[in-house]
């Protein structure tokens, strides 16, 4: 099943999209949030031409967004760039924070921020789950995965260190995330193995390739493990969104290289800056500034899976 | 206006409660979340006897819960108890994390946990707001406060240090919070000054008085400041819940004393343990164990404002 939402009030108007993506039909359940809670209901009305450019986020808001940091390579690079050692426990105990899920931005909504905040993108995969009991096992968690989505977890790097130091997570440094137009059920994704999505995370920055990482590779914790981690002390309810964290690939056991150097590139600017810092002592690639454009999509066998996130940075006071 | 919800599906059935609290009427807006978004609609049907013991949380789930730590005295005690100095910036830059808002527990739902997790209560005040734009001023934030509530932010102390160390906030150490039955608009609360609630936070532990702190005192950041902090880089949407953090009073410039010693007591066990550690070198009061009972209510001029949270600890595997 392929789902999308056209803008309408706060929850959007849910559409079921035909496999050829040429048509879509309104659903009896009016919103994604309603559908995931009460189950799939028959479509309502006739198929109409599907306009992917009209779409907002598949789920324009969710009751809960828990974002992991499952590509531990990325975390290790952050630490190495500042000369610190990463605790060994990070390989076995996932990092996870609760992020803003009201609103989620549409695929072409601007990134609204102050360039002085160190605006960055993070290309991530996310899953939407059905109800999961507190204390659920990894196998129970796996069975609860209903849809897969693609997101840009916008990050304000200049505000991160102070919030990390407080230990209370990211309130100011993680503004709303943007989502690609389509949510796909696992059966629509032959490159989904139940735990990870084996597809290429493509990122263009101002029209030039910046990242082409493999989301199925170097993902230390699969989604079922992230879900079980989140469910240790709370039930997770239908519609909860679990994010992967920035996709990040190693190269020959070390940090990845830029695409122009033959590597797979990066899924966020911060990682390229960390590698620059490790290699040359200082970061040269700047964070985003007003007018910069970020395109994020995922490919498998030459086909785009979720449609494209295409955002431009806009000074929020403008 | 006084609101409450009877249990019904995930959002509850919203009731408007008469000022004498003897009757309540069903609302045309079926849930609190719907009402705060679309505005107040007339009641539907006739007033019926109000049964406060039937109530679940006034808002059984919210799209966003941001919990501050506005009683900086509490934070300073935590640090002192472990021999560390609190950064000066904590007096001007609020601590805040995003917490679980799906579900919120009803007032008599059990606290479901493993006693080995160091189960504790935190008695807090919270506000529900209408839409607040990104970058809102403190004055704009003040005008957005629509309702005031009382909650128990259940905390798992044994899981806190590891999560604090990761810096990503509290996912496992903060399970769902429980709310008192009634949500009151500011005009129902003569002890509300627009920023703080000047009422007594009463806590009984196993039937004995544990805390009778003044929530209007020693609250370093008022609610409008907490809201403006949260809105720095994101819009806050109608129905967002902002928490105060554990209410905590000083006594003669130093840490508070137990009620039996003539003090105002504490709003969580951790604080009593910190004072014990500072005074005697070690904490003697245990955290909660199976069967322990916590009652939390707020009083002003001898009247209970929000009804009572009355929870018993239950081993989650039982």
XYZ file of C-alpha atoms in Angstrom:
636
model
C 0.000 0.000 0.000
C 1.174 3.499 -0.882
C -0.234 6.429 1.082
C 0.060 10.180 0.702
C -1.777 13.234 2.070
C -2.972 16.381 0.389
C -2.965 19.448 2.653
C -6.177 19.825 4.652
C -6.455 21.165 8.188
C -3.863 19.719 10.555
C -4.023 16.028 9.657
C -4.242 16.242 5.858
C -6.572 14.409 3.497
C -5.386 10.822 3.170
C -5.007 9.319 -0.343
C -4.298 5.767 -1.356
C -1.935 5.893 -4.322
C -2.098 3.355 -7.175
C 0.986 1.130 -7.681
C 1.810 2.971 -10.929
C 1.546 6.262 -8.961
C -0.612 7.772 -11.703
C -3.844 7.945 -9.716
C -4.938 8.293 -6.106
C -8.230 7.820 -4.269
C -9.601 9.522 -1.160
C -9.853 7.219 1.850
C -12.848 6.777 4.148
C -10.467 7.252 7.026
C -9.784 10.921 6.539
C -6.258 11.047 7.948
C -3.237 8.772 8.264
C -3.397 9.095 12.057
C -7.021 7.916 12.032
C -6.295 5.050 9.657
C -3.378 3.639 11.583
C -5.509 3.704 14.714
C -8.769 2.256 13.434
C -7.495 0.117 10.565
C -7.740 0.371 6.789
C -11.175 1.284 5.430
C -12.255 1.094 1.777
C -11.436 4.006 -0.514
C -14.166 6.577 -1.051
C -14.928 7.961 -4.513
C -13.153 7.354 -7.817
C -9.424 7.371 -8.592
C -8.199 10.773 -9.760
C -4.881 11.746 -11.349
C -2.276 11.781 -8.549
C -0.410 15.061 -8.155
C 2.686 14.309 -6.102
C 3.603 18.013 -6.097
C 0.456 18.769 -4.044
C 1.454 16.411 -1.217
C 2.255 17.403 2.317
C 3.862 14.934 4.774
C 2.111 11.528 4.623
C 1.306 12.039 8.316
C 1.268 15.810 8.885
C 1.515 15.277 12.633
C 2.000 12.302 14.937
C 1.402 11.672 18.632
C 4.997 10.563 19.100
C 8.289 10.794 17.197
C 11.264 8.953 18.660
C 14.412 9.425 16.649
C 17.291 6.998 17.096
C 20.895 7.392 16.064
C 21.366 3.911 14.647
C 24.377 4.562 12.407
C 26.920 4.497 15.193
C 29.673 5.344 12.689
C 28.191 8.849 12.560
C 28.278 9.165 16.345
C 31.869 7.896 16.505
C 32.946 10.505 13.939
C 31.337 13.309 15.963
C 33.376 12.242 18.955
C 36.613 11.724 17.019
C 36.297 15.164 15.455
C 36.308 16.678 18.927
C 39.057 14.369 20.144
C 36.830 12.404 22.502
C 36.373 8.665 22.753
C 32.903 7.231 22.250
C 31.653 5.067 25.147
C 31.687 1.361 24.153
C 28.072 1.081 25.338
C 26.948 3.147 22.323
C 27.463 -0.009 20.201
C 24.859 -1.898 22.239
C 22.555 0.746 23.772
C 20.904 3.009 21.175
C 20.870 6.794 21.380
C 17.307 8.100 21.021
C 15.502 11.384 21.646
C 11.863 12.423 21.446
C 11.404 15.005 18.719
C 8.814 17.463 17.471
C 5.947 15.630 15.746
C 3.497 18.534 15.510
C 3.910 19.713 12.868
C 5.795 17.523 10.446
C 6.641 19.609 7.357
C 5.680 18.791 3.788
C 8.341 17.842 1.223
C 8.750 21.336 -0.247
C 8.107 23.460 2.849
C 10.986 25.855 3.467
C 13.551 25.238 6.198
C 12.834 28.210 8.385
C 15.789 29.233 10.512
C 18.544 31.692 11.271
C 21.794 30.848 9.417
C 23.639 31.713 12.658
C 22.038 28.590 14.183
C 24.173 26.313 11.925
C 21.320 24.914 9.831
C 21.911 21.348 8.603
C 19.896 18.496 7.095
C 19.897 14.848 8.208
C 18.588 12.317 5.686
C 16.856 9.499 7.574
C 14.510 6.553 7.156
C 11.511 6.246 9.508
C 8.855 3.654 10.241
C 5.261 4.033 11.429
C 4.093 1.341 13.830
C 0.889 -0.128 15.183
C 0.356 -0.579 18.940
C 3.358 -2.063 20.781
C 3.102 -3.090 24.421
C 5.563 -1.962 27.054
C 8.425 -4.440 27.289
C 7.898 -5.765 23.745
C 10.551 -8.067 22.288
C 12.458 -7.307 19.094
C 10.310 -9.845 17.243
C 7.063 -8.274 18.437
C 8.461 -4.883 17.461
C 9.294 -6.137 13.957
C 5.725 -7.337 13.425
C 4.367 -3.876 14.327
C 6.063 -2.014 11.447
C 3.307 -0.785 9.101
C 4.838 1.890 6.849
C 8.229 3.261 5.874
C 8.936 6.919 5.178
C 11.819 9.251 4.331
C 12.600 12.398 6.295
C 14.879 15.353 6.696
C 15.579 15.802 10.402
C 16.556 19.477 10.251
C 19.253 20.189 12.844
C 20.591 23.454 14.224
C 24.221 22.576 14.870
C 25.156 25.762 16.702
C 22.453 25.044 19.291
C 23.283 21.340 19.744
C 26.326 21.518 22.079
C 24.534 23.545 24.776
C 21.538 21.195 24.713
C 23.739 18.075 24.702
C 25.551 19.516 27.721
C 22.285 19.920 29.613
C 21.466 16.270 28.920
C 17.734 16.931 28.413
C 17.708 16.267 24.647
C 17.025 18.533 21.699
C 14.214 21.040 22.078
C 15.627 24.144 20.385
C 18.227 22.419 18.193
C 15.761 20.118 16.394
C 12.970 22.107 14.727
C 10.217 20.325 12.734
C 11.327 17.604 10.272
C 10.164 17.381 6.644
C 8.888 14.178 5.007
C 8.922 12.868 1.431
C 5.419 12.542 -0.133
C 4.928 8.772 0.011
C 4.593 6.253 2.854
C 5.069 2.655 1.658
C 4.069 -0.550 3.378
C 6.832 -3.173 3.615
C 5.350 -5.308 0.806
C 5.906 -2.405 -1.615
C 9.627 -2.483 -0.835
C 11.555 -5.544 -2.045
C 14.680 -3.905 -0.574
C 13.144 -3.981 2.957
C 14.380 -6.985 4.976
C 12.159 -6.473 8.023
C 14.854 -4.577 9.910
C 16.606 -2.265 7.418
C 15.989 -0.616 4.062
C 18.640 -1.578 1.513
C 18.371 1.414 -0.788
C 20.472 4.445 -1.665
C 19.950 7.663 0.283
C 20.509 10.366 -2.315
C 21.213 13.941 -1.256
C 21.871 16.854 -3.604
C 23.042 20.159 -2.178
C 22.435 23.113 -4.496
C 22.056 20.677 -7.391
C 25.302 18.767 -6.823
C 25.510 15.200 -5.441
C 26.433 15.319 -1.739
C 25.496 11.847 -0.528
C 24.667 8.443 -2.028
C 24.926 6.256 1.041
C 23.449 2.800 1.495
C 20.831 2.901 4.245
C 21.028 -0.873 4.765
C 24.744 -0.788 5.511
C 26.433 0.222 8.789
C 23.053 0.529 10.532
C 24.095 -0.870 13.902
C 20.545 -1.125 15.270
C 17.691 -2.253 13.030
C 14.258 -0.673 13.417
C 12.888 -3.527 15.575
C 15.733 -2.961 18.048
C 15.026 0.778 18.112
C 11.324 0.103 18.742
C 12.066 -2.371 21.557
C 14.436 0.177 23.120
C 11.688 2.819 23.062
C 9.126 0.383 24.492
C 11.184 -0.653 27.510
C 9.206 1.485 29.954
C 6.236 2.813 27.940
C 3.681 1.377 25.545
C 4.065 2.759 22.014
C 0.775 3.529 20.381
C -0.393 3.210 16.789
C 1.032 5.993 14.656
C 4.273 6.378 16.585
C 7.100 7.324 14.207
C 10.564 5.860 14.835
C 13.512 7.462 13.003
C 16.849 5.890 12.097
C 19.149 8.863 12.594
C 21.418 10.175 9.825
C 22.424 7.468 7.402
C 26.203 7.110 7.496
C 28.568 4.695 5.741
C 32.160 3.772 6.530
C 34.743 3.279 3.784
C 37.340 0.542 4.248
C 36.729 0.629 7.985
C 37.378 4.374 8.255
C 35.230 7.445 7.708
C 33.489 7.791 4.350
C 34.779 9.985 1.527
C 33.139 12.703 -0.529
C 31.467 11.620 -3.758
C 34.074 13.555 -5.808
C 36.744 11.463 -4.053
C 35.018 8.219 -4.984
C 33.155 7.756 -1.712
C 29.447 7.531 -0.947
C 29.401 11.030 0.522
C 27.321 12.042 3.524
C 23.724 12.458 4.629
C 24.397 15.650 6.585
C 26.868 18.501 6.365
C 28.112 17.923 9.913
C 29.604 14.569 8.928
C 31.515 16.029 5.992
C 32.807 18.734 8.362
C 33.864 16.090 10.901
C 35.820 14.188 8.272
C 37.462 17.441 7.159
C 38.369 18.149 10.784
C 39.851 14.681 11.272
C 41.807 14.869 7.995
C 42.964 18.492 7.897
C 42.387 19.888 11.376
C 39.501 22.164 10.404
C 36.093 22.073 8.732
C 35.687 23.997 5.480
C 32.193 23.117 4.227
C 29.753 25.702 5.621
C 26.331 24.891 7.042
C 23.265 26.022 5.118
C 22.479 29.631 4.488
C 19.473 31.494 3.073
C 18.621 30.264 -0.421
C 20.504 26.945 -0.159
C 18.560 24.016 -1.596
C 18.545 20.417 -0.341
C 17.027 17.517 -2.289
C 16.663 14.126 -0.613
C 15.256 10.956 -2.194
C 15.858 7.209 -2.007
C 16.588 4.954 -4.945
C 16.466 1.223 -5.518
C 17.276 -0.224 -8.927
C 17.014 3.220 -10.479
C 13.537 3.906 -9.096
C 12.683 6.653 -6.603
C 10.842 5.065 -3.667
C 9.207 7.859 -1.662
C 9.324 10.914 -3.944
C 11.621 13.832 -3.202
C 12.111 16.201 -0.298
C 13.086 19.521 -1.905
C 13.585 22.319 0.586
C 15.111 25.766 0.442
C 16.459 27.619 3.463
C 14.605 30.777 4.344
C 15.468 33.280 7.045
C 12.594 32.882 9.503
C 12.302 36.615 10.132
C 11.824 37.327 6.387
C -14.229 26.862 32.556
C -13.635 23.460 34.141
C -13.047 20.484 31.847
C -12.716 16.768 32.471
C -12.833 13.617 30.343
C -14.556 10.309 30.903
C -12.716 7.349 29.349
C -13.691 6.720 25.708
C -11.353 5.504 22.981
C -7.995 7.285 22.939
C -9.081 10.899 23.351
C -11.778 10.522 25.991
C -15.255 12.035 26.097
C -14.977 15.705 27.004
C -17.209 17.097 29.773
C -17.727 20.668 30.881
C -17.999 20.659 34.665
C -20.294 23.049 36.549
C -18.588 25.546 38.912
C -20.031 23.678 41.917
C -18.557 20.451 40.437
C -21.836 18.647 41.045
C -22.844 18.214 37.401
C -21.165 17.906 34.021
C -22.381 18.123 30.417
C -21.099 16.417 27.275
C -19.469 18.807 24.795
C -20.146 19.032 21.068
C -16.417 18.879 20.567
C -15.895 15.286 21.537
C -12.355 15.561 22.904
C -10.151 18.143 24.625
C -7.665 17.953 21.728
C -10.433 18.772 19.249
C -11.811 21.604 21.361
C -8.512 23.374 21.881
C -7.924 23.211 18.126
C -11.320 24.280 16.818
C -12.532 26.410 19.717
C -15.241 26.001 22.321
C -18.582 24.711 21.045
C -21.859 24.661 22.995
C -22.540 21.755 25.338
C -24.651 18.898 24.009
C -27.404 17.336 26.089
C -28.382 17.987 29.678
C -26.202 18.303 32.767
C -25.774 14.983 34.581
C -24.341 14.284 38.039
C -20.546 14.610 37.750
C -18.604 11.543 38.856
C -15.009 12.657 39.420
C -13.984 9.074 40.178
C -14.820 8.107 36.566
C -12.405 10.642 35.062
C -9.330 9.858 33.049
C -6.733 12.569 32.234
C -8.456 15.779 31.042
C -6.492 15.341 27.785
C -5.762 11.604 27.489
C -3.090 12.289 24.881
C -1.477 15.405 23.410
C 0.525 16.106 20.264
C 3.353 17.569 22.308
C 4.508 17.592 25.933
C 7.480 19.763 26.816
C 8.464 19.531 30.437
C 10.640 22.219 31.945
C 12.617 22.157 35.166
C 11.662 25.612 36.389
C 12.400 25.151 40.098
C 16.139 25.585 39.784
C 16.537 24.923 43.510
C 15.716 21.285 42.734
C 18.379 21.105 40.033
C 20.977 22.730 42.292
C 20.266 20.152 45.009
C 20.750 17.286 42.551
C 24.163 18.652 41.704
C 25.161 19.400 45.288
C 24.206 15.906 46.362
C 26.714 14.517 43.898
C 29.325 17.134 44.770
C 29.102 18.964 41.446
C 28.548 22.647 40.809
C 25.554 23.708 38.755
C 26.386 25.848 35.695
C 25.376 29.508 36.303
C 23.518 29.470 32.954
C 20.848 27.201 34.504
C 19.490 30.296 36.280
C 18.777 32.004 32.938
C 18.396 29.202 30.366
C 15.647 26.699 31.259
C 16.126 22.940 31.219
C 13.411 21.282 29.121
C 12.832 17.865 27.566
C 10.136 16.484 25.294
C 8.211 13.755 27.075
C 5.714 11.010 26.345
C 2.272 12.496 25.595
C 0.604 9.360 24.227
C -0.756 8.120 26.489
C -1.244 10.385 29.477
C -2.500 8.289 32.398
C -5.702 8.875 34.334
C -5.581 9.975 37.985
C -5.940 6.493 39.472
C -4.109 4.431 36.853
C -1.353 2.343 38.458
C 2.306 3.321 38.143
C 3.542 0.373 36.164
C 7.233 -0.274 36.648
C 10.009 -2.434 38.038
C 11.047 -1.339 41.566
C 14.664 -1.895 40.456
C 14.229 1.108 38.137
C 14.030 3.502 41.129
C 10.394 4.521 40.719
C 9.660 8.079 41.879
C 6.888 10.669 41.527
C 7.294 14.340 40.566
C 4.376 16.633 41.424
C 4.123 19.345 38.764
C 1.837 22.026 37.371
C 1.214 22.142 33.595
C -0.488 24.492 31.164
C -2.264 23.802 27.873
C -1.758 26.461 25.218
C -3.336 27.655 21.992
C -1.218 28.198 18.850
C 2.069 30.025 19.479
C 4.254 31.171 16.579
C 7.937 30.373 16.366
C 9.940 33.133 18.021
C 7.041 34.254 20.226
C 7.763 36.748 22.995
C 7.074 36.055 26.669
C 4.000 38.321 26.479
C 2.594 36.475 23.462
C 3.281 33.208 25.264
C 1.409 34.408 28.364
C -1.689 35.230 26.284
C -1.738 31.687 24.845
C -2.263 29.893 28.180
C -5.736 28.320 28.088
C -5.884 25.708 30.864
C -3.940 24.641 33.919
C -3.534 21.042 35.062
C -1.776 18.977 37.727
C 0.427 15.995 36.933
C 2.651 13.292 38.309
C 5.710 13.054 36.060
C 6.680 9.493 36.977
C 10.471 9.146 36.911
C 12.691 6.072 36.934
C 15.705 7.329 38.873
C 17.942 4.319 38.275
C 17.633 4.867 34.521
C 18.200 8.647 34.611
C 22.010 8.852 34.962
C 22.722 6.771 31.834
C 20.275 8.801 29.758
C 21.567 12.107 31.141
C 25.064 10.980 30.187
C 23.992 10.342 26.607
C 22.568 13.856 26.433
C 19.573 12.815 24.309
C 16.955 13.323 27.030
C 14.672 10.909 28.829
C 13.112 8.145 26.748
C 13.309 5.142 29.065
C 13.556 7.026 32.373
C 10.320 9.001 31.932
C 7.335 6.691 31.339
C 3.814 8.120 30.885
C 2.700 10.829 33.344
C -0.624 10.810 35.218
C -2.983 13.816 35.439
C -5.501 14.989 38.028
C -9.148 14.909 36.818
C -9.777 18.615 36.218
C -8.342 21.204 33.800
C -9.150 24.785 34.871
C -9.031 27.940 32.805
C -7.096 30.835 34.396
C -10.289 32.703 35.367
C -11.251 29.775 37.644
C -8.014 30.250 39.582
C -7.715 33.430 41.663
C -4.284 32.167 42.751
C -3.014 32.230 39.119
C -1.034 35.412 38.366
C -0.550 34.790 34.638
C 2.888 33.233 35.148
C 2.696 31.022 38.251
C 0.123 29.192 40.369
C 0.241 30.318 44.001
C -1.215 27.211 45.620
C 0.011 24.375 47.807
C 1.256 21.210 46.146
C 0.176 18.459 48.548
C 1.753 15.018 48.393
C 0.932 12.097 50.652
C 3.072 8.979 50.528
C 1.347 5.899 51.949
C -1.116 8.162 53.730
C 1.462 10.397 55.414
C 2.190 14.014 54.422
C 5.377 14.136 52.327
C 5.170 17.542 50.650
C 3.218 20.800 51.070
C 5.286 23.107 48.904
C 4.170 26.439 47.443
C 4.138 26.176 43.647
C 4.264 29.958 43.230
C 7.480 30.260 45.209
C 11.041 29.548 43.999
C 9.784 28.974 40.427
C 12.685 30.599 38.603
C 10.998 30.565 35.198
C 7.288 31.335 34.858
C 5.194 29.432 32.310
C 5.374 32.226 29.701
C 9.181 32.027 29.808
C 9.070 28.232 29.443
C 6.715 28.570 26.452
C 8.920 31.204 24.786
C 11.957 28.965 25.332
C 10.181 26.066 23.609
C 9.022 28.297 20.736
C 12.475 29.647 19.869
C 12.893 27.410 16.808
C 9.493 25.732 16.348
C 5.871 26.820 16.319
C 3.894 25.351 19.232
C 0.461 24.198 18.233
C -2.841 24.275 20.068
C -2.975 21.550 22.700
C 0.735 21.573 23.500
C 1.272 20.809 27.204
C 4.082 22.630 29.033
C 5.167 21.248 32.417
C 6.823 23.105 35.298
C 9.143 20.397 36.597
C 9.051 19.208 40.211
C 7.887 21.898 42.573
C 10.655 22.641 45.057
C 10.976 25.193 47.853
C 14.018 26.475 49.667
C 14.005 27.113 53.408
C 15.932 30.096 54.721
C 18.045 30.100 51.576
C 19.047 26.446 51.958
C 17.407 23.146 51.034
C 13.904 22.530 52.349
C 13.149 20.370 55.364
C 10.825 17.423 55.867
C 7.316 18.204 57.078
C 8.021 16.454 60.424
C 10.957 18.853 60.857
C 8.749 21.892 60.258
C 9.563 22.309 56.561
C 7.347 22.198 53.480
C 8.646 18.782 52.496
C 9.263 17.688 48.942
C 7.428 16.945 45.688
C 9.548 13.916 44.829
C 11.486 11.309 46.786
C 14.734 12.150 44.976
C 14.839 15.583 46.586
C 14.398 14.200 50.096
C 17.207 11.732 49.320
C 19.437 14.562 48.090
C 18.887 16.541 51.280
C 19.657 13.405 53.328
C 22.842 12.930 51.304
C 23.913 16.539 51.816
C 23.119 16.413 55.555
C 24.252 12.916 56.548
C 26.326 11.605 53.640
C 23.804 9.041 52.499
C 20.175 8.737 51.416
C 17.860 6.658 53.600
C 14.375 7.137 52.121
C 13.788 4.393 49.551
C 12.178 4.922 46.166
C 8.735 3.437 45.548
C 8.091 -0.257 45.612
C 5.135 -2.451 44.700
C 2.035 -1.434 46.641
C 3.242 2.054 47.584
C 0.569 4.723 47.218
C 1.051 8.342 46.147
C -1.652 11.009 46.449
C -1.112 14.413 44.848
C -3.518 17.373 44.921
C -3.310 21.171 45.049
C -4.983 23.378 47.616
C -5.820 27.044 47.812
C -7.683 28.441 50.815
C -8.589 24.924 51.890
C -10.127 23.950 48.544
C -8.790 21.227 46.238
C -8.318 22.753 42.783
C -7.878 19.884 40.303
C -9.049 16.763 42.160
C -6.574 14.129 43.312
C -4.011 11.916 41.606
C -4.074 8.660 43.571
C -1.757 6.010 42.192
C -0.406 2.733 43.466
C 2.808 1.124 42.217
C 2.356 -2.167 40.455
C 5.051 -4.463 39.122
C 4.570 -4.239 35.359
C 5.144 -7.969 34.863
C 2.361 -8.855 37.332
